[in-house]
Structures are given as structure tokens and as C-alpha cells.
mmCIF file of C-alpha atoms in Angstrom:
data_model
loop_
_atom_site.group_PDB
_atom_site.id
_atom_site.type_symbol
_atom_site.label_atom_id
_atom_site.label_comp_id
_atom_site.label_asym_id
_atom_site.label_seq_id
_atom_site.Cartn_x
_atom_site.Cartn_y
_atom_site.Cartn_z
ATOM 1 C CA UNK A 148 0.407 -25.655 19.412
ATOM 2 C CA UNK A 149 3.980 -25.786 21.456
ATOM 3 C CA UNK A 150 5.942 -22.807 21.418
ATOM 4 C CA UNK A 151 8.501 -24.057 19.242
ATOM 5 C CA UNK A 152 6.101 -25.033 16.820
ATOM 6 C CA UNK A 153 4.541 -21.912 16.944
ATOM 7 C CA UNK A 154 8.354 -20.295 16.428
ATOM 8 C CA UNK A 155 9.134 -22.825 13.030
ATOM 9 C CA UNK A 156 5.837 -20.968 11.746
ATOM 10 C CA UNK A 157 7.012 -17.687 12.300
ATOM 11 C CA UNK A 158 10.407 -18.551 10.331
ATOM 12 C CA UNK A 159 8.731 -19.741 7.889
ATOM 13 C CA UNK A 160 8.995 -18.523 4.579
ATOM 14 C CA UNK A 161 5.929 -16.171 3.918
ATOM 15 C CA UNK A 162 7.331 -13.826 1.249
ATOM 16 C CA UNK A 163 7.647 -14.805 -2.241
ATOM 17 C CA UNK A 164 9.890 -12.374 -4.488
ATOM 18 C CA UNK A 165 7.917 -11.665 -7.362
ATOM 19 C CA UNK A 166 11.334 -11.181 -10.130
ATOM 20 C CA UNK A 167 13.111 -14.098 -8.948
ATOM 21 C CA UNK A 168 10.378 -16.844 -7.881
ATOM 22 C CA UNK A 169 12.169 -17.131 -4.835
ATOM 23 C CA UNK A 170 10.979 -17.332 -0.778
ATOM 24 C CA UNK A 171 11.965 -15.546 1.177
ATOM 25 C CA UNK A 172 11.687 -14.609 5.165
ATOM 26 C CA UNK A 173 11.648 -10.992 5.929
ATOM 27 C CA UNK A 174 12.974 -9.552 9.272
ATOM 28 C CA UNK A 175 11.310 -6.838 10.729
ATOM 29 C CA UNK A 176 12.712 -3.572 12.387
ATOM 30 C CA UNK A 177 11.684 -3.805 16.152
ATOM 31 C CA UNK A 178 10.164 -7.384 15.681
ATOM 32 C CA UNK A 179 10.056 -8.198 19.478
ATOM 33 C CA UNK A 180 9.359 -5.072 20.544
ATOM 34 C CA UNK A 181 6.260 -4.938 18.264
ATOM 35 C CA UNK A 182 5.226 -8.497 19.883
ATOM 36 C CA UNK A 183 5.488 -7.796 23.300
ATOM 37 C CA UNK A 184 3.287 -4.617 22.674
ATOM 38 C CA UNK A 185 0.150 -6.788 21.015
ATOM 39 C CA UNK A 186 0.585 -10.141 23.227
ATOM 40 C CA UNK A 187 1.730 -8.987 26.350
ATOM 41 C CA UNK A 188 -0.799 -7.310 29.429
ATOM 42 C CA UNK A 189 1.752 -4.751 30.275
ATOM 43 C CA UNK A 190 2.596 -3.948 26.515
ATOM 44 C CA UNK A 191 -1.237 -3.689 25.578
ATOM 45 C CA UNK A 192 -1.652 -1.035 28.612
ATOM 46 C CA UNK A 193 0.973 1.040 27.632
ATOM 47 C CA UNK A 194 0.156 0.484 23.843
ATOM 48 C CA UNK A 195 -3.225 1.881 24.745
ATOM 49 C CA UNK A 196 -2.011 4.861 26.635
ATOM 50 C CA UNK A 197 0.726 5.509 24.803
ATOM 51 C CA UNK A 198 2.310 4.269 22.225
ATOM 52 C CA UNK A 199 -0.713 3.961 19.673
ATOM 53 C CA UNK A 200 -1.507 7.769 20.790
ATOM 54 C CA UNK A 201 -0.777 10.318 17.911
ATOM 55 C CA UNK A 202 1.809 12.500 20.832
ATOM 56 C CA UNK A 203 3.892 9.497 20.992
ATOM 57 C CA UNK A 204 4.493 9.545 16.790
ATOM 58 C CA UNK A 205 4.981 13.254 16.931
ATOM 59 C CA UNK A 206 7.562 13.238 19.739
ATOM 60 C CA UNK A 207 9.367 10.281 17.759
ATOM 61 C CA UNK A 208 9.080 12.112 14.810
ATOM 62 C CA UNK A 209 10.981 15.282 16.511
ATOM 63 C CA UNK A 210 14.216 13.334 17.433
ATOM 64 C CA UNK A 211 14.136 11.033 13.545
ATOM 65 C CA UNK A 212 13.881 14.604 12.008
ATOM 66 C CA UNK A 213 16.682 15.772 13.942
ATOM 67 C CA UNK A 214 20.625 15.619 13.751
ATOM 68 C CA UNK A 215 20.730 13.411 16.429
ATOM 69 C CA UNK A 216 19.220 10.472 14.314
ATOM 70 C CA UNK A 217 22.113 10.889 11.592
ATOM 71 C CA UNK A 218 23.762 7.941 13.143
ATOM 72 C CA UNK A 219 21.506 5.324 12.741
ATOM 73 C CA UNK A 220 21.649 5.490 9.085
ATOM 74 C CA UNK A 221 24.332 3.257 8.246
ATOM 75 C CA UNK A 222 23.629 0.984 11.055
ATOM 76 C CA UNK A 223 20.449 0.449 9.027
ATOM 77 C CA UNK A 224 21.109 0.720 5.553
ATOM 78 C CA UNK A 225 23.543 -2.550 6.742
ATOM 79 C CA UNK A 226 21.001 -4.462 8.890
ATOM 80 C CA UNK A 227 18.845 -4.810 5.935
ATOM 81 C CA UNK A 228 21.347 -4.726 3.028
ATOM 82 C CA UNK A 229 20.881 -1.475 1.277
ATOM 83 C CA UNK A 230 22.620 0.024 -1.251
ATOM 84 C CA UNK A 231 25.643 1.961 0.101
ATOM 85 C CA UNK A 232 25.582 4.330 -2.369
ATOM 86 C CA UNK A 233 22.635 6.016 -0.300
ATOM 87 C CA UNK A 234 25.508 6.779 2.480
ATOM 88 C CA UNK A 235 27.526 9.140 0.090
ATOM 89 C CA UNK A 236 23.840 11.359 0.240
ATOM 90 C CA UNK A 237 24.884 12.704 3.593
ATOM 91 C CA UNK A 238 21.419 12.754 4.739
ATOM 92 C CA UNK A 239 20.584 15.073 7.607
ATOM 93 C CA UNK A 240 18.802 12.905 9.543
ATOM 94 C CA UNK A 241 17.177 9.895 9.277
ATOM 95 C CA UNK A 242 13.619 11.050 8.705
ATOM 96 C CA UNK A 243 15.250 12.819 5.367
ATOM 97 C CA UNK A 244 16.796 9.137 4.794
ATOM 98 C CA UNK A 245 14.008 7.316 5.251
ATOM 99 C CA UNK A 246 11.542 9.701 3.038
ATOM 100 C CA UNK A 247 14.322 10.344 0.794
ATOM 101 C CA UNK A 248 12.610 10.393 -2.882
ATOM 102 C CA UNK A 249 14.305 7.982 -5.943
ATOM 103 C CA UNK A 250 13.511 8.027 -9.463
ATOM 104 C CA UNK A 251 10.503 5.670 -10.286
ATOM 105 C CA UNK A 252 10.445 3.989 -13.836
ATOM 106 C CA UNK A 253 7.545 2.453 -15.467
ATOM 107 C CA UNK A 254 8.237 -1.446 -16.553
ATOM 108 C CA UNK A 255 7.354 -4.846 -17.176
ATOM 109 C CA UNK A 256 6.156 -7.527 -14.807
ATOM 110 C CA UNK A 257 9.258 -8.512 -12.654
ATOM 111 C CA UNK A 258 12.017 -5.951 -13.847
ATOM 112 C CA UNK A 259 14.172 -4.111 -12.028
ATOM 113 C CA UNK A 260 13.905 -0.489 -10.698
ATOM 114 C CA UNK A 261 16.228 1.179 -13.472
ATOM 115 C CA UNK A 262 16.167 3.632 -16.645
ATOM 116 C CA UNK A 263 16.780 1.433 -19.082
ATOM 117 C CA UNK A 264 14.459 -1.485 -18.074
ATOM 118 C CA UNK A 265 11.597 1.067 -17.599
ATOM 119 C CA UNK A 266 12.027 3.896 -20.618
ATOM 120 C CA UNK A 267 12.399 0.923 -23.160
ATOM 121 C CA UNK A 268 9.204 -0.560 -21.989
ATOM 122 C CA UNK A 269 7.327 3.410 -21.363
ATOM 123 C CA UNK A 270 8.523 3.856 -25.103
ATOM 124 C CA UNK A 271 6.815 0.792 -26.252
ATOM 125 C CA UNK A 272 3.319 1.882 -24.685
ATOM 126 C CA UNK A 273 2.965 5.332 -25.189
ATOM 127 C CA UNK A 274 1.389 6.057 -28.175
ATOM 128 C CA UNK A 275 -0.551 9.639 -29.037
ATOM 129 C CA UNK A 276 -0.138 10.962 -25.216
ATOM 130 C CA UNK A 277 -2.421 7.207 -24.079
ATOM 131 C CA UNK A 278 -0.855 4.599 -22.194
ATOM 132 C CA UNK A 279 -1.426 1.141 -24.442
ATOM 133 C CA UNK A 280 0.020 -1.895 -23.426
ATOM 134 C CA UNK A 281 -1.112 -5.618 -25.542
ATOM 135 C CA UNK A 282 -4.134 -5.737 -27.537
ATOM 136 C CA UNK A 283 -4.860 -2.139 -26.462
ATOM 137 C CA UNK A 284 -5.304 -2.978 -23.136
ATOM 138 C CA UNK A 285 -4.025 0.340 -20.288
ATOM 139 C CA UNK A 286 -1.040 -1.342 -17.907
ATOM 140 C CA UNK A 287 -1.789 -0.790 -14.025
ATOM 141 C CA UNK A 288 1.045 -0.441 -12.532
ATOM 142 C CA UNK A 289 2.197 -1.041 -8.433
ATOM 143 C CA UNK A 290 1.470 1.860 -6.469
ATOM 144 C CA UNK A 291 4.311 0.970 -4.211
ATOM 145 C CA UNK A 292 7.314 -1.072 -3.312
ATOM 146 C CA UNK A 293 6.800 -3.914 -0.548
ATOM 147 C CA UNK A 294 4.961 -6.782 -0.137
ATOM 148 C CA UNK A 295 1.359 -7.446 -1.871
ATOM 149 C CA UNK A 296 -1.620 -9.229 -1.747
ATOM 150 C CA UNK A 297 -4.806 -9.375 -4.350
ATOM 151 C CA UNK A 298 -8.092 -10.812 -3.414
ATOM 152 C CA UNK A 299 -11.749 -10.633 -5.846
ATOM 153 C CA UNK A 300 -14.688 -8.977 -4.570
ATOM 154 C CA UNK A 301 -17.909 -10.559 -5.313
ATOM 155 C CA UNK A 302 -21.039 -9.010 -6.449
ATOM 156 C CA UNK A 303 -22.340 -8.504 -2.773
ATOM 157 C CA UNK A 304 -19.079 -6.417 -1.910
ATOM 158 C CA UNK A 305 -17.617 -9.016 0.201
ATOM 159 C CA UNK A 306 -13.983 -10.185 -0.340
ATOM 160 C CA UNK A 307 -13.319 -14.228 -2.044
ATOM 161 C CA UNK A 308 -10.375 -16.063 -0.601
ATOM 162 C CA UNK A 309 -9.568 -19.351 -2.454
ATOM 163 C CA UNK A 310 -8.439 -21.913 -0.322
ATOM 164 C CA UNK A 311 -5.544 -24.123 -2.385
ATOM 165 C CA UNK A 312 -6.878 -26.605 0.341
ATOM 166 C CA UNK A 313 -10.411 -26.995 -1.001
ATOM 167 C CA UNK A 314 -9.578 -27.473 -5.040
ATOM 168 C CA UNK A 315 -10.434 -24.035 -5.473
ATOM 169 C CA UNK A 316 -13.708 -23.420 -4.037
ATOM 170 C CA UNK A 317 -14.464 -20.075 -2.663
ATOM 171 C CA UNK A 318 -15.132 -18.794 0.627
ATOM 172 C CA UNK A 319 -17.030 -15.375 1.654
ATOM 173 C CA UNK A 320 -14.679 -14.290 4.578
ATOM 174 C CA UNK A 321 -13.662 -10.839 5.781
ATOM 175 C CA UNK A 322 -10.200 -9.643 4.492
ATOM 176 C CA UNK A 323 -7.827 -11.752 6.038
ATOM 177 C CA UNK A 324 -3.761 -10.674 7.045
ATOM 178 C CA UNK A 325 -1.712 -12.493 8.868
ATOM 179 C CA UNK A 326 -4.553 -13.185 11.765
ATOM 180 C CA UNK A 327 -6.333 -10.205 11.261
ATOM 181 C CA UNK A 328 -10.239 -10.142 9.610
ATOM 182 C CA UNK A 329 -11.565 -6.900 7.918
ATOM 183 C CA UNK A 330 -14.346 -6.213 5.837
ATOM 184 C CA UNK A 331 -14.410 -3.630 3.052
ATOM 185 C CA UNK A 332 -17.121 -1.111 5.094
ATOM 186 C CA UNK A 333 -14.604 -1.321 7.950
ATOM 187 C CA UNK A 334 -12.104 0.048 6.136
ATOM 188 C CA UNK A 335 -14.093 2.644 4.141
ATOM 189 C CA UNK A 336 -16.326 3.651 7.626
ATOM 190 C CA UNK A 337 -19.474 3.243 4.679
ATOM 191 C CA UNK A 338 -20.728 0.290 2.275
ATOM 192 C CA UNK A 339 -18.739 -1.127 -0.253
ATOM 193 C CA UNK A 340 -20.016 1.102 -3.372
ATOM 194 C CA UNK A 341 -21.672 -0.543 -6.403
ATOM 195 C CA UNK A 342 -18.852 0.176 -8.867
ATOM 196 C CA UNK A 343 -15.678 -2.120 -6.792
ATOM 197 C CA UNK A 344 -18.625 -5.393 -6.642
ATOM 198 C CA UNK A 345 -16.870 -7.994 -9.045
ATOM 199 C CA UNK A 346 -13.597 -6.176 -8.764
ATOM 200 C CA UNK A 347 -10.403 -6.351 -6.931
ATOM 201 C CA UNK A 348 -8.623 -5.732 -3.613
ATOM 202 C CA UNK A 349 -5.290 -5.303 -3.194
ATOM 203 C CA UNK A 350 -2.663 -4.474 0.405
ATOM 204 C CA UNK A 351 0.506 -3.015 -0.436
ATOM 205 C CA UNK A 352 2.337 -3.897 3.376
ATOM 206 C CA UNK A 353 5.333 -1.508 3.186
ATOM 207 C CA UNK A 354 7.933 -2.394 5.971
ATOM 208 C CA UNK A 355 10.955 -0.083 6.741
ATOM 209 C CA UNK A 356 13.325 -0.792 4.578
ATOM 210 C CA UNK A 357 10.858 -0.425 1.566
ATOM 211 C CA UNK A 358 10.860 2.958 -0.526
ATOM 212 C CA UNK A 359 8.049 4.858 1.592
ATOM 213 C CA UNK A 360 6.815 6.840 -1.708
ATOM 214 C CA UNK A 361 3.793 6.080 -3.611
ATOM 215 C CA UNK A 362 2.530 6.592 -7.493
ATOM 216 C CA UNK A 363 -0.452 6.815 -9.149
ATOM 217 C CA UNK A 364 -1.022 3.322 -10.981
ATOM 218 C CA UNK A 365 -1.976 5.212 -14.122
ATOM 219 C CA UNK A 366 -3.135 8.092 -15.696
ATOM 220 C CA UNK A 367 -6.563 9.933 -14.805
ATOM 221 C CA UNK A 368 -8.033 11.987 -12.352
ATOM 222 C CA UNK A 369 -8.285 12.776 -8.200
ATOM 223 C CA UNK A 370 -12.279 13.172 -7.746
ATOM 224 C CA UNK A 371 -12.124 13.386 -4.079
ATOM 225 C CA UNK A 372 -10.374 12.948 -0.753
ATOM 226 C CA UNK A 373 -11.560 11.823 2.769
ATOM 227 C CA UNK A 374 -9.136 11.672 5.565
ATOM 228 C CA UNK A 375 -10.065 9.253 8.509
ATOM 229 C CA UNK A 376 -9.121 9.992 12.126
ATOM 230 C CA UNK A 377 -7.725 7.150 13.927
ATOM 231 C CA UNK A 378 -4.772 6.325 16.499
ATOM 232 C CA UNK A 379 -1.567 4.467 14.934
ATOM 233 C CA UNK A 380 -1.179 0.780 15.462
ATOM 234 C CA UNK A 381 1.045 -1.102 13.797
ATOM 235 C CA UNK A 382 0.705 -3.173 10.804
ATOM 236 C CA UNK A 383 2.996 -5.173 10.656
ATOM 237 C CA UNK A 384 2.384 -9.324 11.336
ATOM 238 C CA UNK A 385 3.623 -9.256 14.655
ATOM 239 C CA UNK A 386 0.509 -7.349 15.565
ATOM 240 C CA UNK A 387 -2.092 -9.987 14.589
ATOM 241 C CA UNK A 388 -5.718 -10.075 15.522
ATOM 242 C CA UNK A 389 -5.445 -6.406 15.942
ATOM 243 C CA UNK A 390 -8.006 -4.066 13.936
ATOM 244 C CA UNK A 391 -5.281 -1.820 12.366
ATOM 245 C CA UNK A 392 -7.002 -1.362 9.243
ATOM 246 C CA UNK A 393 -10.379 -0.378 10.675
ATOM 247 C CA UNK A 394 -8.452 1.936 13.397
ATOM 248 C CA UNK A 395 -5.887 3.727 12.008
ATOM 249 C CA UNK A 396 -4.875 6.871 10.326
ATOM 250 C CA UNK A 397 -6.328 6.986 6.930
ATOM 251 C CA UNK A 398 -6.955 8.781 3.729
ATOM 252 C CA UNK A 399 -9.205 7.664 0.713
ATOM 253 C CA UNK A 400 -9.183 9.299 -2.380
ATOM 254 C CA UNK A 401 -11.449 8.417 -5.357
ATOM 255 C CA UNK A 402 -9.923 8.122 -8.598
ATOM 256 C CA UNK A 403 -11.369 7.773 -11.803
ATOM 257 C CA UNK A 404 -8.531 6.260 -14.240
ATOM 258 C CA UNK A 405 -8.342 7.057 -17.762
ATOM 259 C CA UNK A 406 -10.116 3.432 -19.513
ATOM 260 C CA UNK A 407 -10.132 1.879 -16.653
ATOM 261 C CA UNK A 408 -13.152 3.523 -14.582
ATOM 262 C CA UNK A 409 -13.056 4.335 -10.629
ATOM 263 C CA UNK A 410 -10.895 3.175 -8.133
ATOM 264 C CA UNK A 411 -10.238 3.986 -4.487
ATOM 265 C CA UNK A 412 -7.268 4.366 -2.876
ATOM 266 C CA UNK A 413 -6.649 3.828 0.497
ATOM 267 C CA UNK A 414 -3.552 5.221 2.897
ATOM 268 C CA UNK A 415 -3.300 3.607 6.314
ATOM 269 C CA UNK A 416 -0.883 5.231 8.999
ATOM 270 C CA UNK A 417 0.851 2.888 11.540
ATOM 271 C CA UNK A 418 2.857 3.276 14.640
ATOM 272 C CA UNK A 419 5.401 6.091 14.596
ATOM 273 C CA UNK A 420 4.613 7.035 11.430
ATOM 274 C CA UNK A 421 3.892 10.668 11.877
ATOM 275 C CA UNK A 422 2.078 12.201 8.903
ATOM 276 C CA UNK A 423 0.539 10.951 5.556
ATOM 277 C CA UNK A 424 1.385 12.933 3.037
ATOM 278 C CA UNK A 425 -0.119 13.614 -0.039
ATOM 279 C CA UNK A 426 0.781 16.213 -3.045
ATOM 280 C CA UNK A 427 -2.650 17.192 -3.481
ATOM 281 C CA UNK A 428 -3.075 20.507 -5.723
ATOM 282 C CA UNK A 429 1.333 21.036 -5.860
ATOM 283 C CA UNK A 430 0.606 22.085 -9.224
ATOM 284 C CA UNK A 431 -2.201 23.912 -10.787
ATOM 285 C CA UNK A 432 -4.068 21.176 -12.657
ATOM 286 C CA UNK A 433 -6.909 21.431 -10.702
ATOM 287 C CA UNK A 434 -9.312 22.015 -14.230
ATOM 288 C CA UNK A 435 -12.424 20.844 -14.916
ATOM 289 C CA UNK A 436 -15.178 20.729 -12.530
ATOM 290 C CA UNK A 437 -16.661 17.392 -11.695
ATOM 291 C CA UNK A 438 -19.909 16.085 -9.840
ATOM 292 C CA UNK A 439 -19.140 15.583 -6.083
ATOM 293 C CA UNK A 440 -20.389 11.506 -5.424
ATOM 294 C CA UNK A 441 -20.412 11.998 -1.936
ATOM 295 C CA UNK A 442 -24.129 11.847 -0.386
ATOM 296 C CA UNK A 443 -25.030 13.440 2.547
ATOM 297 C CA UNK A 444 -28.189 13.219 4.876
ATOM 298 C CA UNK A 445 -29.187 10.033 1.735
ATOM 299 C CA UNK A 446 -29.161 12.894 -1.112
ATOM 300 C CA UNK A 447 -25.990 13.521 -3.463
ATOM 301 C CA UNK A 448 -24.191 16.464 -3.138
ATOM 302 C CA UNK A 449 -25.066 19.137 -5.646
ATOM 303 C CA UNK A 450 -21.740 20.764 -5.939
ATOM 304 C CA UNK A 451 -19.362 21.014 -8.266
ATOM 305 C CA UNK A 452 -15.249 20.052 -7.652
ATOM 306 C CA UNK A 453 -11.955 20.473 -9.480
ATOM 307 C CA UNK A 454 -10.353 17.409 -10.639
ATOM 308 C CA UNK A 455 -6.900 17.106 -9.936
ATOM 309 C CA UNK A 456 -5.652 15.772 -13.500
ATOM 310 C CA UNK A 457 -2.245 12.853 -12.841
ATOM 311 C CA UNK A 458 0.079 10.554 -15.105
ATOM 312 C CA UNK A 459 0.376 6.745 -14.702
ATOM 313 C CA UNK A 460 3.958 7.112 -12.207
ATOM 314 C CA UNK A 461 3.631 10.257 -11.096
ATOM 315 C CA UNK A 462 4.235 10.686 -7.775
ATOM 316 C CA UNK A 463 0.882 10.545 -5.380
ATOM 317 C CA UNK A 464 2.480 11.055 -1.907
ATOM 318 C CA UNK A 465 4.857 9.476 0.646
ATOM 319 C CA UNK A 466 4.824 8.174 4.560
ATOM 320 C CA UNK A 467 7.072 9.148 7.189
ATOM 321 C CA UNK A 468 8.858 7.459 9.367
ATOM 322 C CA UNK A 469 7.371 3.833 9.615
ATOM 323 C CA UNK A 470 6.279 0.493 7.749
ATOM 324 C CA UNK A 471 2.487 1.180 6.571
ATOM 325 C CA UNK A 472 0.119 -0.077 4.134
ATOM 326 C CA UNK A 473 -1.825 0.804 1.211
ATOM 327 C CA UNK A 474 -5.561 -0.613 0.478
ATOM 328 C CA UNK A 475 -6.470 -0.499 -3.326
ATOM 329 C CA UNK A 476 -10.002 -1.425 -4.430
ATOM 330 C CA UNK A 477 -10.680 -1.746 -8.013
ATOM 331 C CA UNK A 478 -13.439 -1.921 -10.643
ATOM 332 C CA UNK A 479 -13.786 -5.509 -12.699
ATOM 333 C CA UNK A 480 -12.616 -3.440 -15.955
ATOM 334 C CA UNK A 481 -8.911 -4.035 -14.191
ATOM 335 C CA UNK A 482 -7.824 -7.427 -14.464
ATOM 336 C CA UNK A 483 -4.572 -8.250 -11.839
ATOM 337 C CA UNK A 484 -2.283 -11.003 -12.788
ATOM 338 C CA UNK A 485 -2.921 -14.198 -11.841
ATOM 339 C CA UNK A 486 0.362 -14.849 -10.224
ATOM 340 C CA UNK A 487 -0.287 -12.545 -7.608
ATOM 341 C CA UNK A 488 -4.072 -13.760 -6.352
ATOM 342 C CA UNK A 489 -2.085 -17.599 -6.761
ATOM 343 C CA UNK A 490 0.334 -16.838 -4.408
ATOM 344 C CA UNK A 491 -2.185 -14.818 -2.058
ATOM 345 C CA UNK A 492 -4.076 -17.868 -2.237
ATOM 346 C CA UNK A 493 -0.716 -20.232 -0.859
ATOM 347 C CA UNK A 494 -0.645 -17.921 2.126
ATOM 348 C CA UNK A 495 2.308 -16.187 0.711
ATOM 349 C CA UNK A 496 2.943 -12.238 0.211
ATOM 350 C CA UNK A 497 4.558 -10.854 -3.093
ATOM 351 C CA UNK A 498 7.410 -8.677 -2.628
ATOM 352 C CA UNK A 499 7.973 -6.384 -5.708
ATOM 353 C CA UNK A 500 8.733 -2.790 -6.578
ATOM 354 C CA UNK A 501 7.206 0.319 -7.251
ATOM 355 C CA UNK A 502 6.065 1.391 -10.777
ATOM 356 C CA UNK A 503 6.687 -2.433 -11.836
ATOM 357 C CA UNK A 504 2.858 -3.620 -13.996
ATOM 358 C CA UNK A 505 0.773 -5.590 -12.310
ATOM 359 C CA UNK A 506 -2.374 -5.945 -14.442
ATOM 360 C CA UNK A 507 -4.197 -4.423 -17.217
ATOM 361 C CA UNK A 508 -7.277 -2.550 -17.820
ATOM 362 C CA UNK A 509 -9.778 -4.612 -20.213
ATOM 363 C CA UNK A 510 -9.700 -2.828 -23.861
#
């Protein structure tokens, strides 16, 4: 392939914006900066030494989080078409810009981030202190805003991709983004457990301009939490054939939603993004004690664990400074909509917004 050819591909649309139907290109913060770190000898070296090293994110982190980086607010917030009301904040730095924390409304399929699209549709589905949506069925809402895209998990715990190319027929590949191949025990560091086979995968790719906090997709209960070591690559597309997933930075928590069954939910660092955090235990709901699923040494774990008790859009955690991604696997009682694994399979992302439903849990 010739280099320009190889350029038209990049331009090419890739993004599909799930409340207008429209395509879209996205332009990343950094984009050639990124590139010459994964395709260049020199940038590989240093990205090995340096700039994938935790140090580096912590001593970015110190000037993002200071005064200093007031200034490159607005230049942002215009580069990427933000609202200018966020300039009348007078945020303190940019690290309080960029983890700066909006209301979140519960909504249809498609509608826009505001009170009165998302309490007329919460009023419709709340009913004795449940969540019901049609027929009964539990609406699953986007953890996230950014860009998303759903793939089915077969029985054997390997992910289905199907190709528009061959009329539909399925292939058993690795998780594929952008270049990149992942399976679901790479991500995990352990086998895909019985209770996601049949079920659902789903990467939320959050770039910088996206809101960088993160709900819980509906109402239930934190059973556990695992947190990964890793260094901090970066996820973004530019950094293709690169194991970011299987790498990085990352925290799973088990989740066990209310009609729906158990899900996990996956947090993945990337470069110069300092911390994950999560708002485990900020208020004291920690109130019934649960058995502990974790095994160790091939024989479960006898102890007994607080659940942390959450509502569908209540706030889980947030990143700092940095795109990222987040990995959701899912039972088969959670059905995603269709328009989302249709334009996975076209090779396209779907760019929507937090709190916005994305699927149903079977009544």
C-alpha cells in the first residue's frame, strides 16, 4: 500500500454518530506525536524507557494539576469545539478542567445530554424504586461518553466478529481495534468465566475531549475489585498493533446488576493518564455480606464481603488526564442494540454519550 493510500485510509471516516446517523472523522490530541512514538525506532526506545513508565504520567500530572496549565484551556475547549460556557468555570488548572464533573441524565437511545430529555424518560421507567423500561425489560445504559464498539461472545468464551464481507458468517478471532488483537483472558490475566459465554463485549474508547467520568449502567451491586499493574500505553488508533489492553493499568470490578445477573467491568489506564479513580465505599452502603467468587490455590474463597449497593447513573469513578478506555463484558440476559454490533461490524465506531440506553436486560 503507497503512502498516500495509506493516508486516504486514515481520513477516512471511521466514526459514526450514534443521534444523528452521521460519519464522522475524529482528530486526535497529539495525533503525530502518538505515531511517531509506536512506528518510529527512536520513538519506541524512548516509549519504552520513558514515556509508557508510570514517573513520566506522574510528572505530567504535576504541571496539568498546576496553575501553570490554566492556559491551555481555552486553546482546547476551541480546537475541539466545546462549549464555551465551560470557560466562565474559571478552572484552576487544566487537570480540574479536564476531570471537571457534569450532571449525567438517564435517556433514550440517541438523545441529548439534558434534564428534560432524561427526567421525562427516568419518570417513565421508574416504577416502585425498579428500573422498567418496555415489556418489563431493565434499560442498560452507556457507562461513558466516547466512541463504542459491541461484539458477542460465544459459548467457548471467545469473541464473534461478523464480517459484512462474508453475508454474515462468523469468525472466531481475538478482539480486534483498529490493528490490535486481544483475547478476553488477556485482558482479565484469567479465563473467560462461565457466566459472560453467549454474552457481550463492549470498548468504550474515550479520547480527550470526551467527559472522562463514568456511571454504573444500572442498578445493583459492587461484589469485588481487582486492580492490575501495568505501564501506560496509549490507546488510541494511532498506536496499532500495540498490546494496550493486555498491558496497561487496569481495574476489574464484578458487578452483579439488579435482573440482569453479573457483569464485569473493566478500567484501562493509558499514557499520561495518571490515576484511575474509583468511588469505592464514599458512602456507607457497604451492607450485606456476600460470597467472595474469587478462587485461590483451585479452591473458592471462604470469606465473606460487603457489597457496595449503586443506582443505574450513579457515578462509578473518573480518569485523569488522558483518552482511555473502558472494557464491559456482559451476561446473555443483556441484549445490546443491534445498531451498535451493525456498525461494529462496517468497521465503524459509535460515538454517543454517557447515561444515553443502549440495551435491555431480558424480562
Amino acid at each position: 500500500m503507497s503512502k498516500e493510500q495509506k493516508q486516504k485510509e486514515q481520513n477516512a471516516p471511521s466514526i459514526i454518530e450514534r443521534k444523528t446517523g452521521r460519519l464522522i472523522q475524529e482528530e486526535e490530541y497529539g495525533q503525530k506525536a502518538i505515531y511517531f512514538l509506536y512506528h518510529h525506532f527512536l520513538g519506541r526506545v524512548l516509549l519504552k524507557m520513558i514515556f509508557a513508565r508510570p514517573y513520566f504520567s506522574f510528572l505530567r500530572g504535576l504541571y496539568y494539576n498546576s496553575f501553570l496549565s490554566k492556559k491551555d484551556i481555552a486553546p482546547f475547549v476551541e480546537k475541539y469545539g466545546l462549549s464555551k460556557e465551560l470557560l466562565k468555570k474559571n478552572y484552576q488548572s487544566f487537570g480540574a478542567f479536564f476531570s471537571r464533573k457534569e450532571a449525567v441524565y438517564l435517556r433514550e437511545a440517541g438523545r441529548e445530554n439534558t434534564k428534560e430529555n432524561g427526567e421525562a424518560w427516568k419518570g417513565k421507567i421508574q416504577e416502585k424504586r425498579h428500573e422498567k423500561g418496555q415489556a418489563g425489560k431493565r434499560p442498560f445504559y452507556a457507562t461513558s461518553s466516547g466512541k463504542l464498539q459491541a461484539y458477542k461472545i460465544d459459548q467457548e468464551g471467545k469473541i464473534i466478529f461478523l464480517g459484512s464481507e462474508n453475508n454474515g458468517e462468523s469468525n472466531l478471532l481475538p478482539l480486534e481495534i483498529k490493528g490490535n488483537f486481544y483475547s478476553i483472558e488477556k485482558i482479565l490475566k484469567a479465563s473467560c468465566p462461565e457466566f459472560l459465554k453467549g454474552g457481550t463485549l463492549l470498548v468504550f474508547r474515550l479520547s480527550l475531549p470526551d467527559y472522562h467520568r463514568y456511571i454504573f449502567p444500572a442498578r445493583g451491586r459492587l461484589l469485588r475489585t481487582k486492580k492490575i499493574k501495568g505501564r501506560l500505553d496509549s490507546v488510541r488508533k494511532e498506536a496499532a498493533h500495540f498490546k494496550a489492553f493486555s498491558e496497561n493499568k487496569r481495574e476489574i470490578s464484578l458487578l452483579e446488576l439488579e435482573g440482569m445477573g453479573k457483569i464485569l467491568h473493566v478500567e484501562v489506564g493509558a499514557m499520561l493518564v495518571g490515576h484511575i479513580h474509583n468511588h469505592l465505599g464514599f458512602k456507607p452502603s457497604f451492607d450485606k455480606a456476600v460470597g467472595c467468587l474469587r478462587e485461590k490455590e483451585n479452591k473458592p474463597c471462604r470469606k465473606k464481603h460487603l457489597a457496595f449497593r449503586f443506582q443505574a447513573g450513579e457515578e462509578k469513578g473518573y480518569f485523569s488526564l488522558g483518552g482511555s478506555t473502558i472494557v464491559e463484558l456482559l451476561n446473555d440476559k443483556i441484549m445490546i442494540d443491534e445498531d451498535l454490533f451493525e456498525s461494529t461490524n462496517k468497521g465503524l465506531e459509535t460515538k454517543l454519550e454517557i447515561g444515553e440506553r443502549i440495551g435491555y436486560g431480558k424480562a
